[in-house]
C-alpha positions as a LaTeX table, in Angstrom:
\begin{tabular}{lrrr}
\hline
Residue & $x$ (\AA) & $y$ (\AA) & $z$ (\AA) \\
\hline
Unk1 & $-18.72$ & 64.19 & 34.03 \\
Unk2 & $-20.89$ & 62.34 & 31.46 \\
Unk3 & $-19.42$ & 61.03 & 28.20 \\
Unk4 & $-21.07$ & 60.61 & 24.85 \\
Unk5 & $-20.92$ & 56.99 & 23.59 \\
Unk6 & $-22.78$ & 56.15 & 20.33 \\
Unk7 & $-24.79$ & 59.34 & 20.66 \\
Unk8 & $-25.79$ & 58.38 & 24.20 \\
Unk9 & $-24.76$ & 60.16 & 27.35 \\
Unk10 & $-23.23$ & 57.66 & 29.81 \\
Unk11 & $-21.87$ & 58.61 & 33.26 \\
Unk12 & $-18.14$ & 57.91 & 33.84 \\
Unk13 & $-18.96$ & 55.71 & 36.85 \\
Unk14 & $-21.00$ & 53.35 & 34.71 \\
Unk15 & $-18.19$ & 53.11 & 32.15 \\
Unk16 & $-15.68$ & 52.19 & 34.88 \\
Unk17 & $-18.05$ & 49.56 & 36.25 \\
Unk18 & $-18.55$ & 48.11 & 32.78 \\
Unk19 & $-14.77$ & 47.90 & 32.23 \\
Unk20 & $-14.21$ & 46.18 & 35.59 \\
Unk21 & $-17.02$ & 43.73 & 34.91 \\
Unk22 & $-15.61$ & 42.93 & 31.50 \\
Unk23 & $-12.12$ & 42.44 & 32.97 \\
Unk24 & $-13.51$ & 40.18 & 35.70 \\
Unk25 & $-15.40$ & 38.09 & 33.19 \\
Unk26 & $-12.27$ & 37.85 & 31.04 \\
Unk27 & $-10.21$ & 36.61 & 34.04 \\
Unk28 & $-12.86$ & 34.06 & 34.90 \\
Unk29 & $-12.95$ & 32.84 & 31.32 \\
Unk30 & $-9.14$ & 32.56 & 31.26 \\
Unk31 & $-9.11$ & 30.66 & 34.55 \\
Unk32 & $-11.85$ & 28.34 & 33.32 \\
Unk33 & $-9.96$ & 27.75 & 30.10 \\
Unk34 & $-6.75$ & 26.93 & 32.00 \\
Unk35 & $-8.59$ & 24.47 & 34.23 \\
Unk36 & $-10.16$ & 22.83 & 31.21 \\
Unk37 & $-6.74$ & 22.58 & 29.56 \\
Unk38 & $-5.26$ & 21.03 & 32.72 \\
Unk39 & $-8.02$ & 18.44 & 32.83 \\
Unk40 & $-7.23$ & 17.43 & 29.27 \\
Unk41 & $-3.56$ & 16.83 & 30.12 \\
Unk42 & $-2.48$ & 13.20 & 30.54 \\
Unk43 & $-1.51$ & 12.11 & 34.10 \\
Unk44 & 2.21 & 12.04 & 33.22 \\
Unk45 & 2.09 & 15.68 & 32.07 \\
Unk46 & 0.28 & 16.71 & 35.25 \\
Unk47 & 2.98 & 15.03 & 37.36 \\
Unk48 & 5.71 & 16.80 & 35.39 \\
Unk49 & 4.01 & 20.15 & 35.94 \\
Unk50 & 3.72 & 19.55 & 39.70 \\
Unk51 & 7.33 & 18.39 & 39.85 \\
Unk52 & 8.41 & 21.53 & 38.00 \\
Unk53 & 6.55 & 23.73 & 40.49 \\
Unk54 & 8.45 & 22.02 & 43.34 \\
Unk55 & 11.87 & 21.80 & 41.68 \\
Unk56 & 12.20 & 25.43 & 40.56 \\
Unk57 & 12.03 & 26.94 & 44.09 \\
Unk58 & 14.27 & 24.15 & 45.42 \\
Unk59 & 16.88 & 24.79 & 42.71 \\
Unk60 & 16.76 & 28.54 & 43.35 \\
Unk61 & 17.30 & 28.02 & 47.09 \\
Unk62 & 20.08 & 25.51 & 46.40 \\
Unk63 & 21.78 & 28.00 & 44.10 \\
Unk64 & 21.60 & 30.73 & 46.74 \\
Unk65 & 23.01 & 28.28 & 49.30 \\
Unk66 & 25.92 & 27.30 & 47.05 \\
Unk67 & 26.76 & 30.94 & 46.35 \\
Unk68 & 26.62 & 31.78 & 50.07 \\
Unk69 & 28.76 & 28.73 & 50.93 \\
Unk70 & 31.38 & 29.71 & 48.36 \\
Unk71 & 31.35 & 33.38 & 49.42 \\
Unk72 & 31.88 & 32.49 & 53.09 \\
Unk73 & 34.85 & 30.22 & 52.33 \\
Unk74 & 36.42 & 32.68 & 49.89 \\
Unk75 & 36.05 & 35.49 & 52.43 \\
Unk76 & 37.63 & 33.45 & 55.25 \\
Unk77 & 40.51 & 32.40 & 52.98 \\
Unk78 & 41.13 & 36.06 & 52.20 \\
Unk79 & 42.47 & 36.43 & 55.76 \\
Unk80 & 45.32 & 33.98 & 55.12 \\
Unk81 & 47.78 & 36.86 & 55.04 \\
Unk82 & 47.25 & 37.35 & 58.79 \\
Unk83 & 48.08 & 33.72 & 59.62 \\
Unk84 & 51.75 & 32.75 & 60.02 \\
Unk85 & 53.75 & 29.55 & 60.39 \\
Unk86 & 56.93 & 31.46 & 61.19 \\
Unk87 & 57.22 & 32.96 & 64.68 \\
Unk88 & 59.53 & 35.72 & 63.52 \\
Unk89 & 56.84 & 37.07 & 61.16 \\
Unk90 & 54.38 & 37.61 & 64.03 \\
Unk91 & 54.06 & 41.00 & 65.72 \\
Unk92 & 54.49 & 41.24 & 69.47 \\
Unk93 & 51.20 & 41.19 & 71.37 \\
Unk94 & 50.37 & 41.15 & 75.02 \\
Unk95 & 48.33 & 37.97 & 74.80 \\
Unk96 & 47.45 & 34.94 & 72.71 \\
Unk97 & 44.11 & 33.15 & 72.56 \\
Unk98 & 44.63 & 29.39 & 72.48 \\
Unk99 & 41.54 & 27.73 & 71.01 \\
Unk100 & 40.46 & 24.49 & 72.63 \\
Unk101 & 39.50 & 21.07 & 71.36 \\
Unk102 & 39.08 & 17.67 & 72.95 \\
Unk103 & 42.33 & 16.50 & 74.63 \\
Unk104 & 41.65 & 12.91 & 73.63 \\
Unk105 & 40.33 & 11.19 & 70.56 \\
Unk106 & 39.08 & 7.62 & 70.87 \\
Unk107 & 41.09 & 7.04 & 74.07 \\
Unk108 & 44.25 & 8.41 & 72.47 \\
Unk109 & 45.87 & 11.81 & 72.66 \\
Unk110 & 44.28 & 14.20 & 70.18 \\
Unk111 & 47.08 & 15.32 & 67.87 \\
Unk112 & 45.27 & 18.58 & 67.15 \\
Unk113 & 45.29 & 19.31 & 70.89 \\
Unk114 & 48.93 & 18.30 & 71.35 \\
Unk115 & 50.13 & 20.39 & 68.41 \\
Unk116 & 48.20 & 23.43 & 69.60 \\
Unk117 & 49.76 & 23.18 & 73.05 \\
Unk118 & 53.22 & 22.81 & 71.51 \\
Unk119 & 52.63 & 25.91 & 69.37 \\
Unk120 & 51.23 & 27.95 & 72.29 \\
Unk121 & 54.19 & 27.08 & 74.53 \\
Unk122 & 56.65 & 27.87 & 71.73 \\
Unk123 & 54.94 & 31.22 & 71.16 \\
Unk124 & 55.11 & 32.08 & 74.86 \\
Unk125 & 58.76 & 31.08 & 75.26 \\
Unk126 & 59.68 & 33.15 & 72.18 \\
Unk127 & 58.66 & 36.28 & 74.06 \\
Unk128 & 56.12 & 37.32 & 71.43 \\
Unk129 & 53.34 & 37.22 & 74.05 \\
Unk130 & 53.28 & 37.61 & 77.83 \\
Unk131 & 49.95 & 35.95 & 78.62 \\
Unk132 & 48.04 & 32.94 & 77.30 \\
Unk133 & 44.24 & 32.81 & 77.40 \\
Unk134 & 43.05 & 29.23 & 76.97 \\
Unk135 & 39.49 & 29.31 & 75.67 \\
Unk136 & 37.32 & 26.23 & 75.38 \\
Unk137 & 34.28 & 24.20 & 76.31 \\
Unk138 & 33.42 & 23.44 & 79.93 \\
Unk139 & 29.71 & 22.84 & 79.47 \\
Unk140 & 29.58 & 19.16 & 80.43 \\
Unk141 & 30.37 & 17.25 & 83.56 \\
Unk142 & 33.92 & 15.85 & 83.62 \\
Unk143 & 34.80 & 17.73 & 80.43 \\
Unk144 & 37.00 & 20.81 & 80.79 \\
Unk145 & 39.05 & 21.95 & 77.80 \\
Unk146 & 40.55 & 25.08 & 79.45 \\
Unk147 & 41.80 & 23.12 & 82.47 \\
Unk148 & 43.29 & 20.43 & 80.21 \\
Unk149 & 45.08 & 23.14 & 78.23 \\
Unk150 & 46.34 & 24.82 & 81.38 \\
Unk151 & 47.82 & 21.57 & 82.67 \\
Unk152 & 49.41 & 20.82 & 79.28 \\
Unk153 & 51.00 & 24.28 & 79.10 \\
Unk154 & 52.35 & 24.07 & 82.65 \\
Unk155 & 53.93 & 20.74 & 81.66 \\
Unk156 & 55.59 & 22.61 & 78.78 \\
Unk157 & 57.13 & 25.19 & 81.09 \\
Unk158 & 54.59 & 28.02 & 80.94 \\
Unk159 & 54.16 & 29.63 & 84.40 \\
Unk160 & 50.69 & 29.12 & 85.87 \\
Unk161 & 50.34 & 32.83 & 86.68 \\
Unk162 & 50.57 & 33.69 & 82.97 \\
Unk163 & 47.73 & 31.35 & 81.97 \\
Unk164 & 44.12 & 32.57 & 82.06 \\
Unk165 & 41.15 & 30.27 & 81.54 \\
Unk166 & 38.08 & 31.20 & 79.55 \\
Unk167 & 35.56 & 28.55 & 80.56 \\
Unk168 & 32.85 & 29.80 & 78.19 \\
Unk169 & 34.64 & 29.51 & 74.85 \\
Unk170 & 31.94 & 27.23 & 73.46 \\
Unk171 & 32.58 & 28.36 & 69.89 \\
Unk172 & 35.19 & 30.31 & 67.98 \\
Unk173 & 32.81 & 33.27 & 67.91 \\
Unk174 & 32.43 & 33.11 & 71.70 \\
Unk175 & 36.20 & 32.99 & 72.18 \\
Unk176 & 36.81 & 36.00 & 69.92 \\
Unk177 & 34.05 & 38.12 & 71.44 \\
Unk178 & 35.06 & 37.28 & 75.01 \\
Unk179 & 38.70 & 38.13 & 74.27 \\
Unk180 & 37.49 & 41.75 & 74.09 \\
Unk181 & 34.44 & 41.79 & 76.38 \\
Unk182 & 35.92 & 39.76 & 79.28 \\
Unk183 & 39.71 & 39.94 & 78.93 \\
Unk184 & 39.77 & 43.41 & 77.33 \\
Unk185 & 42.18 & 42.40 & 74.56 \\
Unk186 & 41.93 & 44.25 & 71.26 \\
Unk187 & 45.19 & 43.00 & 69.77 \\
Unk188 & 46.19 & 39.34 & 70.11 \\
Unk189 & 47.47 & 36.21 & 68.42 \\
Unk190 & 45.20 & 33.20 & 67.85 \\
Unk191 & 46.75 & 29.74 & 68.21 \\
Unk192 & 45.20 & 26.82 & 66.34 \\
Unk193 & 45.64 & 24.91 & 63.09 \\
Unk194 & 45.84 & 27.08 & 59.98 \\
Unk195 & 42.35 & 26.27 & 58.69 \\
Unk196 & 40.88 & 27.21 & 62.08 \\
Unk197 & 43.04 & 30.32 & 62.50 \\
Unk198 & 41.69 & 31.78 & 59.26 \\
Unk199 & 38.11 & 31.60 & 60.52 \\
Unk200 & 39.06 & 32.99 & 63.94 \\
Unk201 & 40.95 & 35.92 & 62.41 \\
Unk202 & 38.09 & 36.51 & 59.97 \\
Unk203 & 35.57 & 36.70 & 62.84 \\
Unk204 & 37.71 & 38.86 & 65.13 \\
Unk205 & 38.75 & 41.34 & 62.44 \\
Unk206 & 35.13 & 41.72 & 61.36 \\
Unk207 & 34.50 & 42.62 & 65.02 \\
Unk208 & 37.11 & 45.38 & 64.77 \\
Unk209 & 39.92 & 43.55 & 66.60 \\
Unk210 & 43.54 & 43.39 & 65.50 \\
Unk211 & 44.24 & 39.68 & 65.44 \\
Unk212 & 46.87 & 37.42 & 63.91 \\
Unk213 & 47.06 & 33.65 & 63.64 \\
Unk214 & 49.91 & 31.35 & 64.61 \\
Unk215 & 49.36 & 28.05 & 62.83 \\
Unk216 & 49.99 & 24.89 & 64.80 \\
Unk217 & 51.12 & 21.82 & 62.87 \\
Unk218 & 48.28 & 20.02 & 61.11 \\
Unk219 & 48.03 & 16.22 & 61.24 \\
Unk220 & 48.88 & 13.80 & 58.43 \\
Unk221 & 45.96 & 11.39 & 58.93 \\
Unk222 & 43.83 & 11.65 & 55.78 \\
Unk223 & 40.73 & 10.50 & 57.61 \\
Unk224 & 40.84 & 13.20 & 60.29 \\
Unk225 & 42.30 & 15.83 & 57.99 \\
Unk226 & 39.47 & 15.55 & 55.45 \\
Unk227 & 36.86 & 15.27 & 58.18 \\
Unk228 & 38.03 & 18.41 & 59.97 \\
Unk229 & 38.54 & 20.41 & 56.80 \\
Unk230 & 35.01 & 19.50 & 55.68 \\
Unk231 & 33.69 & 20.53 & 59.06 \\
Unk232 & 35.60 & 23.81 & 58.79 \\
Unk233 & 34.20 & 24.57 & 55.34 \\
Unk234 & 30.69 & 24.19 & 56.79 \\
Unk235 & 31.53 & 26.25 & 59.89 \\
Unk236 & 32.50 & 29.29 & 57.83 \\
Unk237 & 29.01 & 29.97 & 56.38 \\
Unk238 & 27.64 & 29.61 & 59.93 \\
Unk239 & 30.23 & 32.14 & 61.13 \\
Unk240 & 29.23 & 34.56 & 58.38 \\
Unk241 & 25.58 & 34.25 & 59.40 \\
Unk242 & 26.56 & 34.94 & 63.02 \\
Unk243 & 28.31 & 38.11 & 61.89 \\
Unk244 & 25.43 & 39.22 & 59.65 \\
Unk245 & 22.94 & 38.81 & 62.47 \\
Unk246 & 25.36 & 40.24 & 65.08 \\
Unk247 & 25.14 & 37.23 & 67.37 \\
Unk248 & 26.76 & 37.81 & 70.75 \\
Unk249 & 28.69 & 35.40 & 72.97 \\
Unk250 & 26.53 & 32.84 & 74.73 \\
Unk251 & 27.62 & 33.98 & 78.18 \\
Unk252 & 28.82 & 37.27 & 79.57 \\
Unk253 & 30.68 & 37.54 & 82.88 \\
Unk254 & 32.97 & 39.67 & 85.00 \\
Unk255 & 36.00 & 41.26 & 83.39 \\
Unk256 & 39.39 & 39.64 & 83.96 \\
Unk257 & 42.46 & 41.82 & 84.51 \\
Unk258 & 45.57 & 40.27 & 82.96 \\
Unk259 & 47.69 & 42.22 & 85.44 \\
Unk260 & 46.30 & 40.06 & 88.24 \\
Unk261 & 46.99 & 36.29 & 88.28 \\
Unk262 & 43.76 & 34.38 & 87.87 \\
Unk263 & 42.54 & 32.16 & 90.69 \\
Unk264 & 42.27 & 28.76 & 89.05 \\
Unk265 & 39.02 & 27.32 & 90.33 \\
Unk266 & 37.33 & 24.68 & 88.21 \\
Unk267 & 33.62 & 25.57 & 87.93 \\
\hline
\end{tabular}
């Protein structure tokens, strides 16, 4: 439909084209003006502008990372109510998952390992659980956490037929998932130090499992205590990411019936 502009009839299409051309010319003029202004800036100002362009995204990402880090640790700490130091406060469960760690530390007994084995044996002898599932790393030659735990528990009076080895507990997530998928346990007690129990209970309860933590004694060495607590605070955001992205256990396998004693064969 034609329009009348200054007593002249001009088609609408031509008006639109004129507007677009004017807008394009305006953008070009603005861009040219900005470039000219940039060229007039002293070198120090140019460097500051470039640095600002780099720093702003970095600071935004750092802020997101800090918030996520804090959220993961706050969330894991919220599960403290399910972790107990007192045996009498624990509910009775059929099984306990004993989380592994290296038996030795710099050619000496690892106190984290020793205290976990003491706690697991105490839990078993209290009658709160009937079976112990020792879950740990067996991914390297001459390194077998589940077998080391089994031997340590036998030495503490736990019958061999009540100990079941999970040789693919490469991470806390793996151990919690495999408790259900391999050993068919939906209610259990996790045995480890308190800081570790909170993450394990957090993971398993987010997976819909009814889990509780029995806290083994921590160690008094400031060096190892701070090191492991720092490591734990970094592991929690990783655990939250695993849950967000629904990561599965690294290895599957055949189901294990806790009614049948496990044949202890070292892979």
